[in-house]
PDB file of C-alpha atoms in Angstrom:
ATOM      1  CA  MET A   1      49.427  39.282   1.653  1.00 45.00           C
ATOM      2  CA  ALA A   2      50.436  35.492   2.707  1.00 48.00           C
ATOM      3  CA  ASP A   3      49.167  32.624   0.380  1.00 50.00           C
ATOM      4  CA  VAL A   4      45.720  31.668   1.805  1.00 47.00           C
ATOM      5  CA  PRO A   5      44.087  27.878   0.095  1.00 49.00           C
ATOM      6  CA  GLY A   6      41.587  28.444  -2.215  1.00 48.00           C
ATOM      7  CA  SER A   7      38.853  26.939  -0.230  1.00 49.00           C
ATOM      8  CA  VAL A   8      39.272  28.882   2.756  1.00 47.00           C
ATOM      9  CA  LEU A   9      38.690  32.637   0.720  1.00 43.00           C
ATOM     10  CA  ASN A  10      35.692  30.741  -0.981  1.00 52.00           C
ATOM     11  CA  ARG A  11      34.437  30.518   2.282  1.00 52.00           C
ATOM     12  CA  SER A  12      35.455  33.797   3.242  1.00 50.00           C
ATOM     13  CA  ALA A  13      33.560  35.128   0.839  1.00 48.00           C
ATOM     14  CA  LEU A  14      30.168  33.490   1.133  1.00 47.00           C
ATOM     15  CA  SER A  15      30.441  34.315   4.908  1.00 51.00           C
ATOM     16  CA  MET A  16      31.010  38.270   3.602  1.00 48.00           C
ATOM     17  CA  GLY A  17      27.804  37.596   1.313  1.00 53.00           C
ATOM     18  CA  VAL A  18      30.329  37.755  -1.720  1.00 52.00           C
ATOM     19  CA  VAL A  19      29.713  35.417  -4.334  1.00 52.00           C
ATOM     20  CA  ARG A  20      31.876  34.789  -6.648  1.00 55.00           C
ATOM     21  CA  GLU A  21      30.691  33.055 -10.138  1.00 54.00           C
ATOM     22  CA  ASP A  22      32.643  30.135 -10.220  1.00 54.00           C
ATOM     23  CA  VAL A  23      31.254  28.952  -6.735  1.00 50.00           C
ATOM     24  CA  VAL A  24      27.961  28.977  -7.528  1.00 51.00           C
ATOM     25  CA  ASP A  25      28.611  27.260 -10.395  1.00 64.00           C
ATOM     26  CA  SER A  26      30.008  24.207  -8.396  1.00 70.00           C
ATOM     27  CA  LEU A  27      27.329  24.724  -6.436  1.00 79.00           C
ATOM     28  CA  HIS A  28      24.779  24.781  -8.744  1.00 81.00           C
ATOM     29  CA  PRO A  29      25.705  22.462 -12.114  1.00 86.00           C
ATOM     30  CA  PRO A  30      24.354  23.564 -14.903  1.00 88.00           C
ATOM     31  CA  GLY A  31      22.309  20.299 -16.702  1.00 87.00           C
ATOM     32  CA  ARG A  32      23.660  18.656 -18.933  1.00 91.00           C
ATOM     33  CA  PRO A  33      21.161  17.203 -21.962  1.00 94.00           C
ATOM     34  CA  ILE A  34      22.278  13.928 -23.743  1.00 91.00           C
ATOM     35  CA  ARG A  35      21.239  13.304 -26.997  1.00 91.00           C
ATOM     36  CA  GLY A  36      21.852  10.342 -29.313  1.00 86.00           C
ATOM     37  CA  VAL A  37      20.722   6.794 -29.320  1.00 82.00           C
ATOM     38  CA  ARG A  38      23.565   5.405 -27.771  1.00 84.00           C
ATOM     39  CA  GLN A  39      24.776   7.989 -25.786  1.00 89.00           C
ATOM     40  CA  VAL A  40      21.280   7.775 -24.174  1.00 87.00           C
ATOM     41  CA  MET A  41      21.785   4.414 -23.399  1.00 85.00           C
ATOM     42  CA  ALA A  42      25.114   4.285 -21.851  1.00 86.00           C
ATOM     43  CA  THR A  43      23.569   7.060 -19.922  1.00 89.00           C
ATOM     44  CA  LEU A  44      20.471   5.467 -18.877  1.00 87.00           C
ATOM     45  CA  THR A  45      22.551   2.491 -18.281  1.00 85.00           C
ATOM     46  CA  ALA A  46      25.420   3.793 -15.904  1.00 87.00           C
ATOM     47  CA  LEU A  47      22.637   5.619 -14.163  1.00 88.00           C
ATOM     48  CA  VAL A  48      20.987   2.800 -12.862  1.00 85.00           C
ATOM     49  CA  ARG A  49      23.938   0.658 -11.933  1.00 83.00           C
ATOM     50  CA  SER A  50      25.164   3.906 -10.125  1.00 88.00           C
ATOM     51  CA  ALA A  51      22.334   3.570  -7.309  1.00 88.00           C
ATOM     52  CA  ARG A  52      23.084   2.610  -4.259  1.00 88.00           C
ATOM     53  CA  ARG A  53      20.464   3.341  -1.856  1.00 89.00           C
ATOM     54  CA  GLU A  54      17.614   3.937  -3.752  1.00 90.00           C
ATOM     55  CA  LEU A  55      15.479   4.416  -6.979  1.00 89.00           C
ATOM     56  CA  LEU A  56      12.574   6.903  -8.019  1.00 93.00           C
ATOM     57  CA  VAL A  57      10.563   6.768 -10.715  1.00 90.00           C
ATOM     58  CA  PHE A  58       7.473   8.217 -12.784  1.00 91.00           C
ATOM     59  CA  ASP A  59       7.022   6.161 -15.917  1.00 85.00           C
ATOM     60  CA  ASP A  60       4.600   5.426 -19.055  1.00 80.00           C
ATOM     61  CA  PRO A  61       5.750   2.411 -20.511  1.00 71.00           C
ATOM     62  CA  GLY A  62       2.693   2.568 -22.847  1.00 66.00           C
ATOM     63  CA  SER A  63       3.210   6.243 -24.354  1.00 66.00           C
ATOM     64  CA  CYS A  64       6.114   4.625 -26.430  1.00 63.00           C
ATOM     65  CA  LEU A  65       3.956   2.410 -28.121  1.00 58.00           C
ATOM     66  CA  GLY A  66       2.914   3.370 -31.302  1.00 56.00           C
ATOM     67  CA  GLN A  67       6.010   6.409 -31.602  1.00 57.00           C
ATOM     68  CA  GLY A  68       8.321   4.342 -33.967  1.00 59.00           C
ATOM     69  CA  ILE A  69      10.503   4.073 -31.420  1.00 60.00           C
ATOM     70  CA  PRO A  70      12.605   0.967 -32.692  1.00 59.00           C
ATOM     71  CA  GLU A  71      12.202  -2.493 -30.335  1.00 57.00           C
ATOM     72  CA  GLN A  72      16.244  -2.172 -28.989  1.00 58.00           C
ATOM     73  CA  PHE A  73      15.663   0.677 -27.672  1.00 60.00           C
ATOM     74  CA  LEU A  74      12.319  -0.492 -26.057  1.00 57.00           C
ATOM     75  CA  GLU A  75      14.206  -3.812 -24.967  1.00 59.00           C
ATOM     76  CA  PHE A  76      16.749  -1.963 -23.082  1.00 59.00           C
ATOM     77  CA  ALA A  77      14.440   0.194 -21.473  1.00 61.00           C
ATOM     78  CA  GLY A  78      12.510  -3.154 -20.187  1.00 59.00           C
ATOM     79  CA  SER A  79      16.130  -4.304 -19.410  1.00 61.00           C
ATOM     80  CA  CYS A  80      16.855  -1.115 -16.993  1.00 64.00           C
ATOM     81  CA  VAL A  81      13.903  -1.992 -15.589  1.00 59.00           C
ATOM     82  CA  ARG A  82      14.328  -5.381 -14.533  1.00 57.00           C
ATOM     83  CA  ALA A  83      17.803  -4.797 -13.375  1.00 60.00           C
ATOM     84  CA  ALA A  84      16.447  -2.298 -10.918  1.00 59.00           C
ATOM     85  CA  GLY A  85      13.682  -4.912  -9.767  1.00 56.00           C
ATOM     86  CA  GLU A  86      16.547  -7.554  -9.531  1.00 58.00           C
ATOM     87  CA  ARG A  87      18.427  -4.861  -6.932  1.00 56.00           C
ATOM     88  CA  ALA A  88      15.554  -4.111  -4.886  1.00 58.00           C
ATOM     89  CA  GLY A  89      14.972  -6.008  -1.257  1.00 54.00           C
ATOM     90  CA  PRO A  90      11.926  -7.320  -0.140  1.00 52.00           C
ATOM     91  CA  ASP A  91       8.745  -5.255  -1.171  1.00 51.00           C
ATOM     92  CA  GLY A  92      11.146  -2.809  -3.283  1.00 50.00           C
ATOM     93  CA  GLU A  93      13.063  -1.790   0.206  1.00 55.00           C
ATOM     94  CA  GLY A  94      16.467  -0.890   1.095  1.00 52.00           C
ATOM     95  CA  VAL A  95      18.053  -3.159   3.411  1.00 44.00           C
ATOM     96  CA  GLY A  96      21.215  -0.971   3.527  1.00 46.00           C
ATOM     97  CA  GLY A  97      23.396  -4.558   3.602  1.00 47.00           C
ATOM     98  CA  ARG A  98      24.931  -7.226   0.425  1.00 50.00           C
ATOM     99  CA  ALA A  99      26.270  -9.656  -0.089  1.00 48.00           C
ATOM    100  CA  ARG A 100      29.919 -10.102  -0.706  1.00 52.00           C
ATOM    101  CA  GLY A 101      30.156  -9.451  -4.872  1.00 53.00           C
ATOM    102  CA  ARG A 102      27.387  -8.477  -5.505  1.00 56.00           C
ATOM    103  CA  PRO A 103      25.771  -5.039  -5.728  1.00 58.00           C
ATOM    104  CA  PRO A 104      24.080  -3.348  -3.295  1.00 62.00           C
ATOM    105  CA  VAL A 105      20.290  -4.003  -2.013  1.00 74.00           C
ATOM    106  CA  VAL A 106      18.297  -0.792  -3.941  1.00 80.00           C
ATOM    107  CA  SER A 107      15.319   0.660  -2.857  1.00 86.00           C
ATOM    108  CA  VAL A 108      12.998   1.253  -5.244  1.00 86.00           C
ATOM    109  CA  ARG A 109       9.763   3.590  -6.264  1.00 89.00           C
ATOM    110  CA  ARG A 110       8.156   3.310  -9.449  1.00 87.00           C
ATOM    111  CA  ILE A 111       4.829   5.696 -10.073  1.00 89.00           C
ATOM    112  CA  VAL A 112       2.333   4.975 -13.216  1.00 85.00           C
ATOM    113  CA  PRO A 113      -0.443   5.837 -14.863  1.00 86.00           C
ATOM    114  CA  ARG A 114      -3.542   3.664 -14.711  1.00 76.00           C
ATOM    115  CA  HIS A 115      -3.856   3.968 -18.218  1.00 70.00           C
ATOM    116  CA  GLY A 116      -0.239   3.299 -18.893  1.00 63.00           C
ATOM    117  CA  LEU A 117      -0.399  -0.162 -17.325  1.00 60.00           C
ATOM    118  CA  ALA A 118      -1.226  -1.769 -20.401  1.00 52.00           C
ATOM    119  CA  GLY A 119       2.039  -1.324 -21.089  1.00 48.00           C
ATOM    120  CA  LEU A 120       3.890  -3.310 -18.874  1.00 48.00           C
ATOM    121  CA  PRO A 121       6.481  -5.845 -20.127  1.00 46.00           C
ATOM    122  CA  TYR A 122       5.357  -8.478 -17.072  1.00 47.00           C
ATOM    123  CA  PRO A 123       1.886  -9.150 -15.251  1.00 47.00           C
ATOM    124  CA  LEU A 124       1.050  -8.142 -12.916  1.00 48.00           C
ATOM    125  CA  PRO A 125       1.486  -7.533  -9.617  1.00 44.00           C
ATOM    126  CA  ARG A 126       3.658 -10.182  -8.694  1.00 42.00           C
ATOM    127  CA  ARG A 127       7.057  -9.563 -11.547  1.00 49.00           C
ATOM    128  CA  LEU A 128       7.167  -5.631 -11.187  1.00 51.00           C
ATOM    129  CA  PRO A 129      10.572  -4.423 -10.000  1.00 55.00           C
ATOM    130  CA  GLY A 130      10.359  -3.116  -6.207  1.00 66.00           C
ATOM    131  CA  ARG A 131       7.447  -0.643  -5.309  1.00 81.00           C
ATOM    132  CA  ALA A 132       5.142   0.456  -7.326  1.00 83.00           C
ATOM    133  CA  ARG A 133       1.735   2.738  -7.274  1.00 87.00           C
ATOM    134  CA  GLN A 134      -0.376   4.571  -9.429  1.00 86.00           C
ATOM    135  CA  THR A 135      -1.916   7.191 -10.037  1.00 88.00           C
ATOM    136  CA  ASP A 136      -3.703   9.286 -12.657  1.00 85.00           C
ATOM    137  CA  SER A 137      -0.774  10.806 -14.514  1.00 87.00           C
ATOM    138  CA  ILE A 138       2.449  11.983 -13.889  1.00 92.00           C
ATOM    139  CA  PRO A 139       3.580  15.116 -14.214  1.00 93.00           C
ATOM    140  CA  PHE A 140       7.042  13.811 -17.064  1.00 93.00           C
ATOM    141  CA  LYS A 141       9.344  10.482 -17.081  1.00 91.00           C
ATOM    142  CA  MET A 142      11.983  11.205 -14.085  1.00 93.00           C
ATOM    143  CA  ILE A 143      14.969   8.378 -13.476  1.00 92.00           C
ATOM    144  CA  LEU A 144      16.493   9.120 -10.125  1.00 94.00           C
ATOM    145  CA  VAL A 145      19.286   8.187  -8.670  1.00 93.00           C
ATOM    146  CA  ASP A 146      20.493   8.170  -4.178  1.00 94.00           C
ATOM    147  CA  ARG A 147      18.435  11.757  -4.618  1.00 95.00           C
ATOM    148  CA  ALA A 148      21.949  13.050  -6.007  1.00 95.00           C
ATOM    149  CA  VAL A 149      21.058  12.608  -9.785  1.00 96.00           C
ATOM    150  CA  ALA A 150      18.228  12.567 -11.872  1.00 95.00           C
ATOM    151  CA  ALA A 151      17.622  11.970 -15.769  1.00 94.00           C
ATOM    152  CA  VAL A 152      14.740  14.137 -17.332  1.00 94.00           C
ATOM    153  CA  PRO A 153      13.763  13.529 -21.160  1.00 91.00           C
ATOM    154  CA  LEU A 154      13.949  16.840 -23.215  1.00 91.00           C
ATOM    155  CA  ASP A 155      10.750  16.797 -24.032  1.00 86.00           C
ATOM    156  CA  LEU A 156       9.218  15.293 -20.689  1.00 81.00           C
ATOM    157  CA  GLN A 157       7.732  11.874 -22.202  1.00 77.00           C
ATOM    158  CA  LEU A 158      10.584   9.988 -24.179  1.00 79.00           C
ATOM    159  CA  HIS A 159      14.138   9.219 -22.702  1.00 77.00           C
ATOM    160  CA  TYR A 160      14.795   7.924 -26.741  1.00 75.00           C
ATOM    161  CA  HIS A 161      14.502  12.005 -27.759  1.00 81.00           C
ATOM    162  CA  GLY A 162      17.089  12.490 -25.325  1.00 88.00           C
ATOM    163  CA  VAL A 163      17.929  12.874 -21.655  1.00 92.00           C
ATOM    164  CA  LEU A 164      18.890  16.036 -19.186  1.00 94.00           C
ATOM    165  CA  LEU A 165      21.221  15.105 -16.614  1.00 95.00           C
ATOM    166  CA  ILE A 166      20.258  17.597 -13.522  1.00 95.00           C
ATOM    167  CA  ARG A 167      22.944  17.210 -10.654  1.00 95.00           C
ATOM    168  CA  ASP A 168      21.517  20.589  -8.849  1.00 95.00           C
ATOM    169  CA  PRO A 169      20.908  19.612  -5.404  1.00 95.00           C
ATOM    170  CA  VAL A 170      18.000  22.395  -5.383  1.00 95.00           C
ATOM    171  CA  ALA A 171      16.727  21.167  -8.718  1.00 96.00           C
ATOM    172  CA  VAL A 172      17.286  17.518  -7.067  1.00 96.00           C
ATOM    173  CA  GLN A 173      15.414  17.801  -4.377  1.00 97.00           C
ATOM    174  CA  ALA A 174      12.691  19.288  -5.696  1.00 97.00           C
ATOM    175  CA  LEU A 175      12.309  16.823  -7.670  1.00 97.00           C
ATOM    176  CA  VAL A 176      12.442  14.285  -4.898  1.00 97.00           C
ATOM    177  CA  ARG A 177       9.097  16.119  -3.123  1.00 97.00           C
ATOM    178  CA  THR A 178       7.447  15.643  -6.546  1.00 97.00           C
ATOM    179  CA  HIS A 179       8.433  11.888  -6.360  1.00 96.00           C
ATOM    180  CA  GLN A 180       6.943  11.575  -2.741  1.00 96.00           C
ATOM    181  CA  MET A 181       3.299  14.064  -3.646  1.00 95.00           C
ATOM    182  CA  TRP A 182       2.394  12.104  -6.569  1.00 93.00           C
ATOM    183  CA  TRP A 183       3.547   8.460  -4.224  1.00 94.00           C
ATOM    184  CA  ASP A 184       2.133   9.876  -0.990  1.00 93.00           C
ATOM    185  CA  THR A 185      -1.172   9.974  -3.572  1.00 91.00           C
ATOM    186  CA  GLY A 186      -0.876   7.439  -5.240  1.00 89.00           C
ATOM    187  CA  GLU A 187      -2.506   4.095  -4.539  1.00 86.00           C
ATOM    188  CA  GLU A 188      -1.509   0.234  -4.939  1.00 80.00           C
ATOM    189  CA  LEU A 189      -1.530  -1.835  -7.838  1.00 71.00           C
ATOM    190  CA  PRO A 190      -4.347  -3.838  -8.878  1.00 60.00           C
ATOM    191  CA  THR A 191      -4.045  -7.799  -7.608  1.00 47.00           C
ATOM    192  CA  ALA A 192      -6.188  -8.390  -9.994  1.00 43.00           C
ATOM    193  CA  ALA A 193      -5.343 -12.839 -11.768  1.00 42.00           C
ATOM    194  CA  VAL A 194      -3.592 -11.784 -14.864  1.00 45.00           C
ATOM    195  CA  PRO A 195      -5.137 -14.314 -17.673  1.00 47.00           C
ATOM    196  CA  SER A 196      -3.475 -17.857 -17.868  1.00 49.00           C
ATOM    197  CA  PRO A 197      -0.180 -17.390 -19.748  1.00 53.00           C
ATOM    198  CA  GLY A 198      -1.799 -20.092 -22.364  1.00 61.00           C
ATOM    199  CA  VAL A 199      -4.670 -18.339 -23.330  1.00 72.00           C
ATOM    200  CA  LEU A 200      -5.076 -15.671 -25.962  1.00 78.00           C
ATOM    201  CA  PRO A 201      -8.058 -12.903 -24.720  1.00 77.00           C
ATOM    202  CA  GLY A 202     -10.848 -13.752 -26.761  1.00 79.00           C
ATOM    203  CA  GLN A 203     -10.642  -9.269 -27.386  1.00 81.00           C
ATOM    204  CA  LEU A 204      -6.493  -9.236 -28.028  1.00 85.00           C
ATOM    205  CA  ARG A 205      -7.275 -12.171 -31.174  1.00 86.00           C
ATOM    206  CA  PRO A 206      -7.800  -9.189 -33.883  1.00 90.00           C
ATOM    207  CA  VAL A 207      -4.744  -7.182 -32.361  1.00 90.00           C
ATOM    208  CA  LEU A 208      -3.102 -10.135 -32.409  1.00 89.00           C
ATOM    209  CA  GLU A 209      -4.052 -10.907 -36.409  1.00 89.00           C
ATOM    210  CA  ALA A 210      -3.366  -7.135 -36.842  1.00 89.00           C
ATOM    211  CA  LEU A 211       0.147  -7.171 -36.515  1.00 87.00           C
ATOM    212  CA  LEU A 212       1.335 -10.206 -38.172  1.00 87.00           C
ATOM    213  CA  ALA A 213      -0.944  -8.563 -41.142  1.00 87.00           C
ATOM    214  CA  GLY A 214       2.391  -5.382 -40.911  1.00 86.00           C
ATOM    215  CA  LEU A 215      -0.418  -2.805 -40.520  1.00 88.00           C
ATOM    216  CA  THR A 216       0.184   0.549 -38.801  1.00 89.00           C
ATOM    217  CA  ASP A 217      -1.555   1.745 -35.660  1.00 88.00           C
ATOM    218  CA  GLU A 218      -3.603   4.036 -37.470  1.00 89.00           C
ATOM    219  CA  THR A 219      -4.030   1.237 -39.946  1.00 91.00           C
ATOM    220  CA  ALA A 220      -5.378  -1.141 -37.539  1.00 90.00           C
ATOM    221  CA  ALA A 221      -7.319   0.482 -34.855  1.00 89.00           C
ATOM    222  CA  THR A 222      -9.609   2.131 -38.723  1.00 90.00           C
ATOM    223  CA  ARG A 223     -10.331  -1.197 -39.799  1.00 89.00           C
ATOM    224  CA  LEU A 224     -11.069  -2.850 -35.488  1.00 88.00           C
ATOM    225  CA  GLY A 225     -13.217   0.258 -35.256  1.00 87.00           C
ATOM    226  CA  MET A 226     -11.458   1.931 -32.082  1.00 85.00           C
ATOM    227  CA  SER A 227      -9.225   4.877 -31.107  1.00 87.00           C
ATOM    228  CA  SER A 228      -6.038   5.241 -31.675  1.00 85.00           C
ATOM    229  CA  ARG A 229      -5.448   4.922 -28.088  1.00 83.00           C
ATOM    230  CA  THR A 230      -7.438   2.026 -27.553  1.00 84.00           C
ATOM    231  CA  TYR A 231      -5.717   0.280 -29.537  1.00 87.00           C
ATOM    232  CA  SER A 232      -2.106   0.774 -29.061  1.00 84.00           C
ATOM    233  CA  ARG A 233      -3.170  -0.079 -25.224  1.00 82.00           C
ATOM    234  CA  ARG A 234      -4.799  -3.649 -26.758  1.00 86.00           C
ATOM    235  CA  VAL A 235      -1.166  -3.971 -28.334  1.00 87.00           C
ATOM    236  CA  GLY A 236       0.042  -3.026 -24.760  1.00 82.00           C
ATOM    237  CA  ASP A 237      -2.193  -6.125 -22.881  1.00 81.00           C
ATOM    238  CA  LEU A 238      -1.242  -8.700 -25.810  1.00 85.00           C
ATOM    239  CA  LEU A 239       2.795  -8.085 -25.302  1.00 82.00           C
ATOM    240  CA  THR A 240       2.387  -8.674 -22.057  1.00 79.00           C
ATOM    241  CA  ALA A 241       0.288 -11.532 -22.022  1.00 80.00           C
ATOM    242  CA  LEU A 242       2.924 -12.954 -24.769  1.00 81.00           C
ATOM    243  CA  GLY A 243       5.838 -12.197 -21.834  1.00 76.00           C
ATOM    244  CA  THR A 244       8.089  -9.425 -24.216  1.00 79.00           C
ATOM    245  CA  THR A 245       8.256  -6.018 -25.292  1.00 76.00           C
ATOM    246  CA  SER A 246       9.034  -6.901 -29.515  1.00 79.00           C
ATOM    247  CA  ARG A 247       6.164  -6.862 -31.321  1.00 80.00           C
ATOM    248  CA  PHE A 248       8.779  -8.546 -33.806  1.00 78.00           C
ATOM    249  CA  ARG A 249       9.301 -11.238 -31.074  1.00 80.00           C
ATOM    250  CA  ALA A 250       5.468 -11.070 -30.409  1.00 82.00           C
ATOM    251  CA  GLY A 251       4.588 -13.196 -34.458  1.00 82.00           C
ATOM    252  CA  ALA A 252       7.634 -15.874 -33.260  1.00 80.00           C
ATOM    253  CA  GLU A 253       6.174 -16.900 -29.583  1.00 81.00           C
ATOM    254  CA  ALA A 254       2.181 -16.468 -30.524  1.00 83.00           C
ATOM    255  CA  ALA A 255       3.080 -19.120 -32.715  1.00 80.00           C
ATOM    256  CA  ARG A 256       5.507 -20.756 -30.266  1.00 78.00           C
ATOM    257  CA  ARG A 257       2.333 -20.884 -28.209  1.00 78.00           C
ATOM    258  CA  GLY A 258      -0.393 -22.534 -30.777  1.00 78.00           C
ATOM    259  CA  TRP A 259      -2.378 -18.870 -30.625  1.00 80.00           C
ATOM    260  CA  VAL A 260      -1.955 -18.864 -34.770  1.00 73.00           C
TER     261      VAL A 260
END
């Protein structure tokens, strides 16, 4: 029997309904788990930078608050979001071209839950990267690039705990449809004016004092007579007002503004 190229044999097998296991694996690669802070950071950085047309994101910025996540990782997460936004075209949509020497413009669509808006490390609505909508909830966190590869947290909530890289086209398409469904039912972000950066809102003064005193979230919430969720939301509001995602830097920024 004459030699026949493997690709021809594979096509013949598929046409006859006889599908080899290695062929199936190549068409539907298994998810690849990534663990370890350095590995996760490197993977997400490369993923965002690889985008050429589109980034679809489920995000809940407030979920990181009070979870004991190192400030370095929180800063990294914020930089990833900013990097994506810097490549977004007008109104977050890609424009299909690029200037010489610059990365392609990418369409960015980001969905956040209402309760997570307080954790955004930038004021609304002007500096929110790409287009964004709010919903009552999100099904999980996700970064999906060019409808080809997705990164989903292994626990569905925090990328810090590890991510699963998904390249199976069937699974990726299902994630694209899920994102579109949430997007269609979402609402544009509120356009209420952000408090002046030179004035500390009165309700945030006790939160700033608790942070400067080094109190844990649980202790601070108890002393201030509020739930842990409310306290975390107030911390997010404070960081937003200070223009930082770092609690460590919050004190220095507050001092610079004369708030302490």
